Short mmCIF file of C-alpha atoms and ligand atoms in Angstrom, two decimals:
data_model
loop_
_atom_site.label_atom_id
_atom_site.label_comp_id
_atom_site.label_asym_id
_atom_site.label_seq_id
_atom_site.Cartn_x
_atom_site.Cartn_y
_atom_site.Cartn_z
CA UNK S 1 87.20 54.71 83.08
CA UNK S 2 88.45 55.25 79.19
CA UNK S 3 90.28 51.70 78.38
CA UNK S 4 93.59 53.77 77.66
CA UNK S 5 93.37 55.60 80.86
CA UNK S 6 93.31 52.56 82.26
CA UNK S 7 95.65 50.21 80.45
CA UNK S 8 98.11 53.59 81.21
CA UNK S 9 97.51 53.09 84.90
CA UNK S 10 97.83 49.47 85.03
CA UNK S 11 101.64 49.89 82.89
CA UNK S 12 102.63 52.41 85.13
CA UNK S 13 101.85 50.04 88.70
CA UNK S 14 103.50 47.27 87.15
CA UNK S 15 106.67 48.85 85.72
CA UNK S 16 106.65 51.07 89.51
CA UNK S 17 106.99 47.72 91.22
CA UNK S 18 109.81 46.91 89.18
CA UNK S 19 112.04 49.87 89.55
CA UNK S 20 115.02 48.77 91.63
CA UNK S 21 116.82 52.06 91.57
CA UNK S 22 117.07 55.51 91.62
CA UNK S 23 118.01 56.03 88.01
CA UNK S 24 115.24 53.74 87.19
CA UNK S 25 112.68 55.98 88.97
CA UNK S 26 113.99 58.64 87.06
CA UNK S 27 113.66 57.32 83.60
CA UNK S 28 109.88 56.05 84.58
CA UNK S 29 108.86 59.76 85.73
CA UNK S 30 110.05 60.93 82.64
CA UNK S 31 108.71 58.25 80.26
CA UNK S 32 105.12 58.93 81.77
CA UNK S 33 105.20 62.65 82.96
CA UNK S 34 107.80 64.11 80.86
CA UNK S 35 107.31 65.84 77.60
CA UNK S 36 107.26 63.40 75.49
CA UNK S 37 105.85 61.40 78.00
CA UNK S 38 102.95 58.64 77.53
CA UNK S 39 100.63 61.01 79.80
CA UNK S 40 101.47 64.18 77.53
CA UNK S 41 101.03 62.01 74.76
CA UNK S 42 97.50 61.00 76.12
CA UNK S 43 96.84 64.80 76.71
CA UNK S 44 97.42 65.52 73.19
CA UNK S 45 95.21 63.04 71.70
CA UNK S 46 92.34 64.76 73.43
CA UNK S 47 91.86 67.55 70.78
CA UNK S 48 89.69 64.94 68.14
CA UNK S 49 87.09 64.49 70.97
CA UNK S 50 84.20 65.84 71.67
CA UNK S 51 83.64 68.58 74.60
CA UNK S 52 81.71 66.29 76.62
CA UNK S 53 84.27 63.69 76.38
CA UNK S 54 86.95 66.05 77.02
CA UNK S 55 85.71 66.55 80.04
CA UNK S 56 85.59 62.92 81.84
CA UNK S 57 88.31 61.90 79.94
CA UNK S 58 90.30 64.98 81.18
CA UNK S 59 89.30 64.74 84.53
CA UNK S 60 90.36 61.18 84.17
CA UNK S 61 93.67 61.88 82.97
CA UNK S 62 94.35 64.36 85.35
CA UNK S 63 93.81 62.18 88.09
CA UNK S 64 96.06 59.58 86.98
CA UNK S 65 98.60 61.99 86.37
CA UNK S 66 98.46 63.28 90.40
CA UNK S 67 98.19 59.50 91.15
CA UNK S 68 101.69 58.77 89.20
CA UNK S 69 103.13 62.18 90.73
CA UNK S 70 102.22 61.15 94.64
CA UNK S 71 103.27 57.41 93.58
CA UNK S 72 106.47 58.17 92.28
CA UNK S 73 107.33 60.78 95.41
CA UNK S 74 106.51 58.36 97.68
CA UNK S 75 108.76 55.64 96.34
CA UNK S 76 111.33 57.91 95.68
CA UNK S 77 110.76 58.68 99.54
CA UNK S 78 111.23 55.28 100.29
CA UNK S 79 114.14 54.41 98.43
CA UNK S 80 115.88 57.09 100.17
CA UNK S 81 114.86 55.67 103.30
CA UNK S 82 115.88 52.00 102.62
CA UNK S 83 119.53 53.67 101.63
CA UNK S 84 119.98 55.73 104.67
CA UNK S 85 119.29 52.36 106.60
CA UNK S 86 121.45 49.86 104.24
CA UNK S 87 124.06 52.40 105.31
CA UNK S 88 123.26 52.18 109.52
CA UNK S 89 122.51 48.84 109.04
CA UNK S 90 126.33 48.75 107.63
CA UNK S 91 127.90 50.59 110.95
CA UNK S 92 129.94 48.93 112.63
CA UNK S 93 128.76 47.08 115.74
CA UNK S 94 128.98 49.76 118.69
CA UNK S 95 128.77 47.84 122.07
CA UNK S 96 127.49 50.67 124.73
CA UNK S 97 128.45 47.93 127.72
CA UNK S 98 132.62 47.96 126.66
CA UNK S 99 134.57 49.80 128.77
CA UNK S 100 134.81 53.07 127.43
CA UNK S 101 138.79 54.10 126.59
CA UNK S 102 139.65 56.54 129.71
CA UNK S 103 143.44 57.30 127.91
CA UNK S 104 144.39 60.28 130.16
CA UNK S 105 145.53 63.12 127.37
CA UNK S 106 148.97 64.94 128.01
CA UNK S 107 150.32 68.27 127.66
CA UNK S 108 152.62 69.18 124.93
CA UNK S 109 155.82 69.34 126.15
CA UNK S 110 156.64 72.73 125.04
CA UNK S 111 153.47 74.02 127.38
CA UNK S 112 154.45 72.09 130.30
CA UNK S 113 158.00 74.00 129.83
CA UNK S 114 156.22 77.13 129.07
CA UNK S 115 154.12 77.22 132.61
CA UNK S 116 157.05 76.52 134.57
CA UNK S 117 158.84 79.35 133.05
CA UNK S 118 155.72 81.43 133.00
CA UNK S 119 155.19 80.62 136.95
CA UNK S 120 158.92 81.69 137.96
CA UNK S 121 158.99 84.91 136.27
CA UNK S 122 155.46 85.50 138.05
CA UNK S 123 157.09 84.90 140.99
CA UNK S 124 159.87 87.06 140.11
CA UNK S 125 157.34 89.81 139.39
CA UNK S 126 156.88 89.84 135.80
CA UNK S 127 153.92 90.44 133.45
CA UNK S 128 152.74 88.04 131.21
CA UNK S 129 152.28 88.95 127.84
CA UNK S 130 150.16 87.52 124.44
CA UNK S 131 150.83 88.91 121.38
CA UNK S 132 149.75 88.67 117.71
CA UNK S 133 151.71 86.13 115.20
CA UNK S 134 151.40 88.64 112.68
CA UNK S 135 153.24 91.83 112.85
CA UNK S 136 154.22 94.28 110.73
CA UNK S 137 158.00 94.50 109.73
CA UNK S 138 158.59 97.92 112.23
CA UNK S 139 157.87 95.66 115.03
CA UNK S 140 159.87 92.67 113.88
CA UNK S 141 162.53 94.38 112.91
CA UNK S 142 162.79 98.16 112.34
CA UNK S 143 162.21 99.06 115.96
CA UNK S 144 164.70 96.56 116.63
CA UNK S 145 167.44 98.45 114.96
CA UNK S 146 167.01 96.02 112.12
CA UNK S 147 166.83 98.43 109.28
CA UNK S 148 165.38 97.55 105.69
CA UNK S 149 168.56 95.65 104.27
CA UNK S 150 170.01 94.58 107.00
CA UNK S 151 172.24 91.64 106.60
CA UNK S 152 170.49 90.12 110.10
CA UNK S 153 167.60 90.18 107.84
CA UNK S 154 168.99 87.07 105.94
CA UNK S 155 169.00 84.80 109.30
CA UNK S 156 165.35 85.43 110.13
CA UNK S 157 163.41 85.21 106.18
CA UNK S 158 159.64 84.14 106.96
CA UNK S 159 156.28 84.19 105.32
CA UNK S 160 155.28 87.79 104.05
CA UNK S 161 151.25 88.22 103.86
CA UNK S 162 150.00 90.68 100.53
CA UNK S 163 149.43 93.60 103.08
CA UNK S 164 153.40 93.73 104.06
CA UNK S 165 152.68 92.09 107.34
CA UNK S 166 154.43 88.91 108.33
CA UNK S 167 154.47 85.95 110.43
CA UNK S 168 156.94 87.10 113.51
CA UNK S 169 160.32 85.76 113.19
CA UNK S 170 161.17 86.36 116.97
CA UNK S 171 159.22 86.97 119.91
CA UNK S 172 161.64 90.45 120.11
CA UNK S 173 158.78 91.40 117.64
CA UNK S 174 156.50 92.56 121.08
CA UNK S 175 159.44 94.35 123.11
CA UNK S 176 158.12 97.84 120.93
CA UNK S 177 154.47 96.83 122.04
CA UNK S 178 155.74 96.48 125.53
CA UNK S 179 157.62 99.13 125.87
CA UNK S 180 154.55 101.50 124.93
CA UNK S 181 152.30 99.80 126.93
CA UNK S 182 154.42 100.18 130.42
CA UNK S 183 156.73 103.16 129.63
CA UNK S 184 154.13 105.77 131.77
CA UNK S 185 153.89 103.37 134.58
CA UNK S 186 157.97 103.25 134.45
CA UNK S 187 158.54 107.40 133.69
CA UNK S 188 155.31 108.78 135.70
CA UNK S 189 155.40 106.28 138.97
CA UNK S 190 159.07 104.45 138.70
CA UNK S 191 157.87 101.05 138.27
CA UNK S 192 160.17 99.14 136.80
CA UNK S 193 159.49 97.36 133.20
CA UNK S 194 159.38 93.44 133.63
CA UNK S 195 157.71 91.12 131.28
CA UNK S 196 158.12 87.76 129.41
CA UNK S 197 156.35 87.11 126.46
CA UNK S 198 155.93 83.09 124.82
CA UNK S 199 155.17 82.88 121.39
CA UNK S 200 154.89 80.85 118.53
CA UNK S 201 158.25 82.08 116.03
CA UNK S 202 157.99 81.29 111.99
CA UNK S 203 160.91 80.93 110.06
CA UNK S 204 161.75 79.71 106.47
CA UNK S 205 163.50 76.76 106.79
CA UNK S 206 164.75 73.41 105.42
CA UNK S 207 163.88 71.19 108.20
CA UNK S 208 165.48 68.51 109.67
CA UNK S 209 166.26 67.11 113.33
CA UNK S 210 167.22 70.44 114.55
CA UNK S 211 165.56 73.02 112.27
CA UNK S 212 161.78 73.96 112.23
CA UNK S 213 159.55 76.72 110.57
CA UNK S 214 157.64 77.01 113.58
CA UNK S 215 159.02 77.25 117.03
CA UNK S 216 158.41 78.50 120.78
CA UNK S 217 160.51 81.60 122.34
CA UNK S 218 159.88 83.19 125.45
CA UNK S 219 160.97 87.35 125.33
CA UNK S 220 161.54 88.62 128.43
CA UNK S 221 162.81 92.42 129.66
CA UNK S 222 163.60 94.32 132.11
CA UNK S 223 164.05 98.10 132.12
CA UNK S 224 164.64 100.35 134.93
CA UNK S 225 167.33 103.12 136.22
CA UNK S 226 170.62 101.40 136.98
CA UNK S 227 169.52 97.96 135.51
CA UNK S 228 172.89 96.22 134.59
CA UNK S 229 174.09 92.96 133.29
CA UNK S 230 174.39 91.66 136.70
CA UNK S 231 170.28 91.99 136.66
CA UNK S 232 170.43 90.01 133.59
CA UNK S 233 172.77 87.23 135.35
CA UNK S 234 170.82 87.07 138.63
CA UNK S 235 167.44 86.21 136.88
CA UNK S 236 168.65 84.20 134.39
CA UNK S 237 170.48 81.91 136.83
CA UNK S 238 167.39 81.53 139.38
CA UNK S 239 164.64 80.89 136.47
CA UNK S 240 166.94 78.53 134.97
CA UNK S 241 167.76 76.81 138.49
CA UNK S 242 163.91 76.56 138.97
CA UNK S 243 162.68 75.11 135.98
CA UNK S 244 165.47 72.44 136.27
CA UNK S 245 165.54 72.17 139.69
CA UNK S 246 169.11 72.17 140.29
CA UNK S 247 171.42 74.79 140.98
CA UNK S 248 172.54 75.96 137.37
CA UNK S 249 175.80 77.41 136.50
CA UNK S 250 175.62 80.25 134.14
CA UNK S 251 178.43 81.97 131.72
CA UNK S 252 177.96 84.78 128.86
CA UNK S 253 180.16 84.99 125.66
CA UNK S 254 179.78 87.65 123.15
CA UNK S 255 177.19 87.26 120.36
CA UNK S 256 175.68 89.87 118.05
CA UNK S 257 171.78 90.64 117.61
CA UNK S 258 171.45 94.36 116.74
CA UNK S 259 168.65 95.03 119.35
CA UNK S 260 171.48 94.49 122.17
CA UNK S 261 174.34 96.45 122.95
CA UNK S 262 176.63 94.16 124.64
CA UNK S 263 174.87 91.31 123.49
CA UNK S 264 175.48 87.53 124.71
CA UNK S 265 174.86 84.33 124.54
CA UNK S 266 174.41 82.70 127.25
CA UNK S 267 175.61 79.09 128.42
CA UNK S 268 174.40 76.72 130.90
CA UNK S 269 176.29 74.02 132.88
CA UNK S 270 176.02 70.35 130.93
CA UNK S 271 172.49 68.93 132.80
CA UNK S 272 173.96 65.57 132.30
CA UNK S 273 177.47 65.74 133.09
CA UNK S 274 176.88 68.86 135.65
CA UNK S 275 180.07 70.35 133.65
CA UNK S 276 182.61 68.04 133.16
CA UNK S 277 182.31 67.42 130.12
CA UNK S 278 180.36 64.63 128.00
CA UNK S 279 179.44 63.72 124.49
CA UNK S 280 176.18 65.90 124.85
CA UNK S 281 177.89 69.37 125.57
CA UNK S 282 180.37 67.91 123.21
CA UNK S 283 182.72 67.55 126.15
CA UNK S 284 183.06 71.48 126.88
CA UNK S 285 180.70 70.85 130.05
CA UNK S 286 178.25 73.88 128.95
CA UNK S 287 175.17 74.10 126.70
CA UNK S 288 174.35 76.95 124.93
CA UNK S 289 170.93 78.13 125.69
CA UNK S 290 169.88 81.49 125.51
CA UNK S 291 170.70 85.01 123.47
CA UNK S 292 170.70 87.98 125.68
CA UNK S 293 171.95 91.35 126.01
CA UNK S 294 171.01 94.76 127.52
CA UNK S 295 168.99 96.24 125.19
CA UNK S 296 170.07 99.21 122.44
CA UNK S 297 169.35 103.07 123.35
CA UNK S 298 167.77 103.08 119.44
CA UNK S 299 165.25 99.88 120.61
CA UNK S 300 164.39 101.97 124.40
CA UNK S 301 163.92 105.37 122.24
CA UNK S 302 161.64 103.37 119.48
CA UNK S 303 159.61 102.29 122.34
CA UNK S 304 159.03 105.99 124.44
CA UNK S 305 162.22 105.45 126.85
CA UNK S 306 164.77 107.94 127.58
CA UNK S 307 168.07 105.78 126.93
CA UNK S 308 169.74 108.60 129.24
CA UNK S 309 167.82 108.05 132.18
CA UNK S 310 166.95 103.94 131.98
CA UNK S 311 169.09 100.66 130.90
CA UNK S 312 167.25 97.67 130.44
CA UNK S 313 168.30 93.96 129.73
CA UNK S 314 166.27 91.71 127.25
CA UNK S 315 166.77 88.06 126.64
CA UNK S 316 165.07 85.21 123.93
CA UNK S 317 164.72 82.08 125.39
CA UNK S 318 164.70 79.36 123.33
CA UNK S 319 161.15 77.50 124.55
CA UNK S 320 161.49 74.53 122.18
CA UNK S 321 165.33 73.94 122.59
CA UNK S 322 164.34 73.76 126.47
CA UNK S 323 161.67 71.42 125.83
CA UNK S 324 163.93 69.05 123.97
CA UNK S 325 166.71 69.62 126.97
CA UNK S 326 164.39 68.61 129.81
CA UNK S 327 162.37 65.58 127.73
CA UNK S 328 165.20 64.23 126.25
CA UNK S 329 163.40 64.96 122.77
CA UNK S 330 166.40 64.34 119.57
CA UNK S 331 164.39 65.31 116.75
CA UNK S 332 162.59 69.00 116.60
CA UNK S 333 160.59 67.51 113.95
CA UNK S 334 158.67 65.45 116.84
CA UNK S 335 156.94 68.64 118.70
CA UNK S 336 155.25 69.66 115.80
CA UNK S 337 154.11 66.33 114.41
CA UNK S 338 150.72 66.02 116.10
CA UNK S 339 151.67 62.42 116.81
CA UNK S 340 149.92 61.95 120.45
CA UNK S 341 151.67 58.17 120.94
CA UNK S 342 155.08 59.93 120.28
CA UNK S 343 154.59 63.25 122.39
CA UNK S 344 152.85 61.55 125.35
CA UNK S 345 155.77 59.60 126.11
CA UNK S 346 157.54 62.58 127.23
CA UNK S 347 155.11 63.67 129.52
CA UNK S 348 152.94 60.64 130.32
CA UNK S 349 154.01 61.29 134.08
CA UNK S 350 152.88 64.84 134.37
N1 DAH T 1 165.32 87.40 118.91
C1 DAH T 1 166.59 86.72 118.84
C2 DAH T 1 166.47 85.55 117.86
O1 DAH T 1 165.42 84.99 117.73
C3 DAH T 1 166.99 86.22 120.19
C4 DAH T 1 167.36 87.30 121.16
C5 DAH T 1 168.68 87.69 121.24
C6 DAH T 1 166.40 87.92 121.94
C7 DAH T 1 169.06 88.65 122.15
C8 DAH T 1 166.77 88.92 122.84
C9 DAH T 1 168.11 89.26 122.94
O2 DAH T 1 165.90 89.56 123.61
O3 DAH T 1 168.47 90.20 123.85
O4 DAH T 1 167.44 85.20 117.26
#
């Protein structure tokens, strides 16, 4: 072998078994192969010799160069190797005979409240309903007699997408959906409209213990001929009496939403002091809990319903202020806070 070739070869193996790192590979494949590289270098040098010459020589050089090629891809293999297993090697211990950690999960308290709701008004003979998040503003609010500048408007501002649509501010935003979807059932055959519909409500809000930008409602209506507010009490009263399983007192004052004409809210008696008054009801003995109201002839003809011919009442029950009612739960800001320690404790039993 030409003495250069080989004094080349010899440099290269010795400096190769010295590289330590990556960066060091790197500046070795360049200082040899690269093009200004000892083996380009070499290459060059073969134009003052003659043909025959050229020919071992080059063969010779060629050779080398695959040899320092494969050499330096195979250490670069192994270096990358000897990393991936420096960082295994760095794992932490993992013990396969510890007893593996069987913490039962929970539900969310807001689901738990949500099923037992859901499961009376089954029982009652209502559909349940899913709905989008995002609606468009007729549904949220101009089939709901909520016209464009409408000072309700101000009380429900959310998050507008770029295509107009909007995260719903109220679970109301599905009675128009609802309506449609029943109204032949309830004209052609006389079955009466009854559904409930949980969502998830968005809001723009400053937060604090009792305000959040997301929350649960439950919607819930009932149309048919003759329906009256004495409908409204009756179910009210026994879904209410269910989910707390006690018998519940019920009492309606006047309150305005535009979709209802009367509209009410509607009070509970104090679950801790039954109604005789206490520092939690603020010593009135009731609890407000839940907007109703029998709903407008302008929401019934939005939705395909004769207002003439069919009354209907409608009601938004606050999922989330129930939740915190039957847990105990002080600060809204809880529900929503992913912590599992903190929520589990509410419901560790269920
Ligand atoms: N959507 C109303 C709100 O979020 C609550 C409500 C009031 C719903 C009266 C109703 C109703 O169905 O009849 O403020």
């Amino acid at each position: 072998m030409n003495e250069k070739i080989a004094a080349l070869q010899q440099s290269f193996e010795a400096e190769l078994a010295q590289v330590s790192d990556m960066a060091e590979l790197e500046s070795l494949r360049v200082g040899y192969l690269g093009k200004k590289g000892k083996m380009t270098e070499l290459l060059k040098g073969m134009g003052n010799l003659s043909v025959e010459e050229r020919k071992t020589i080059g063969a010779e050089t060629n050779e080398l160069k695959n040899q320092i090629t494969v050499a330096l891809a195979e250490k670069l293999e192994a270096m990358k190797a000897a990393e991936l297993q420096k960082e295994i090697d760095e794992l932490p211990e993992f013990d396969v005979s510890m007893p593996a950690n069987m913490a039962r999960g929970s539900y969310h308290p807001i689901t738990l409240v949500q099923r037992q709701c859901e499961q009376v008004f089954r029982t009652m003979g209502f559909h349940l309903e899913d709905y989008a998040e995002i609606v468009t503003d007729y549904e949220c609010f101009e089939s709901l007699n909520i016209p464009k500048f409408h000072p309700a408007r101000d009380m429900q501002d959310t998050y507008y997408l770029d295509n107009g649509q909007l995260l719903k501010t109220q679970t109301s935003a599905a009675q128009n959906a609802i309506y449609r979807k029943y109204r032949d059932d309830l004209v052609n055959n006389g079955v009466p409209i009854k559904a409930v519909f949980p969502g998830r409500c968005f809001r723009n809000e400053a937060t604090d213990a009792c305000h959040e930008n997301t929350f649960f409602q439950m919607e819930g209506m009932m149309v048919d001929k003759n329906i009256s507010i004495s409908n409204l009490i009756y179910f009210m009263k026994t879904m209410l009496s269910e989910v707390f399983r006690k018998d519940i007192k019920v009492r309606l004052r006047p309150g305005f939403f535009p979709f209802v004409e009367p509209g009410f809210e509607l009070d509970i008696s104090c679950l801790i002091c039954g109604g005789e008054g206490c520092p939690s009801c603020k010593h009135s003995g009731w609890l407000e809990l839940c907007p109703c109201g029998m709903i407008h002839p302008e929401v019934l003809k939005a939705g395909g319903i004769d207002p003439e011919e069919y009354t209907g009442f409608a009601f938004g029950l606050g999922l989330t202020r129930l939740a915190m009612m039957q847990y105990g739960i002080k600060d809204i800001r809880d529900l929503n806070s992913g912590n599992l320690t903190r929520l589990s404790q509410f419901t560790d039993d269920e």
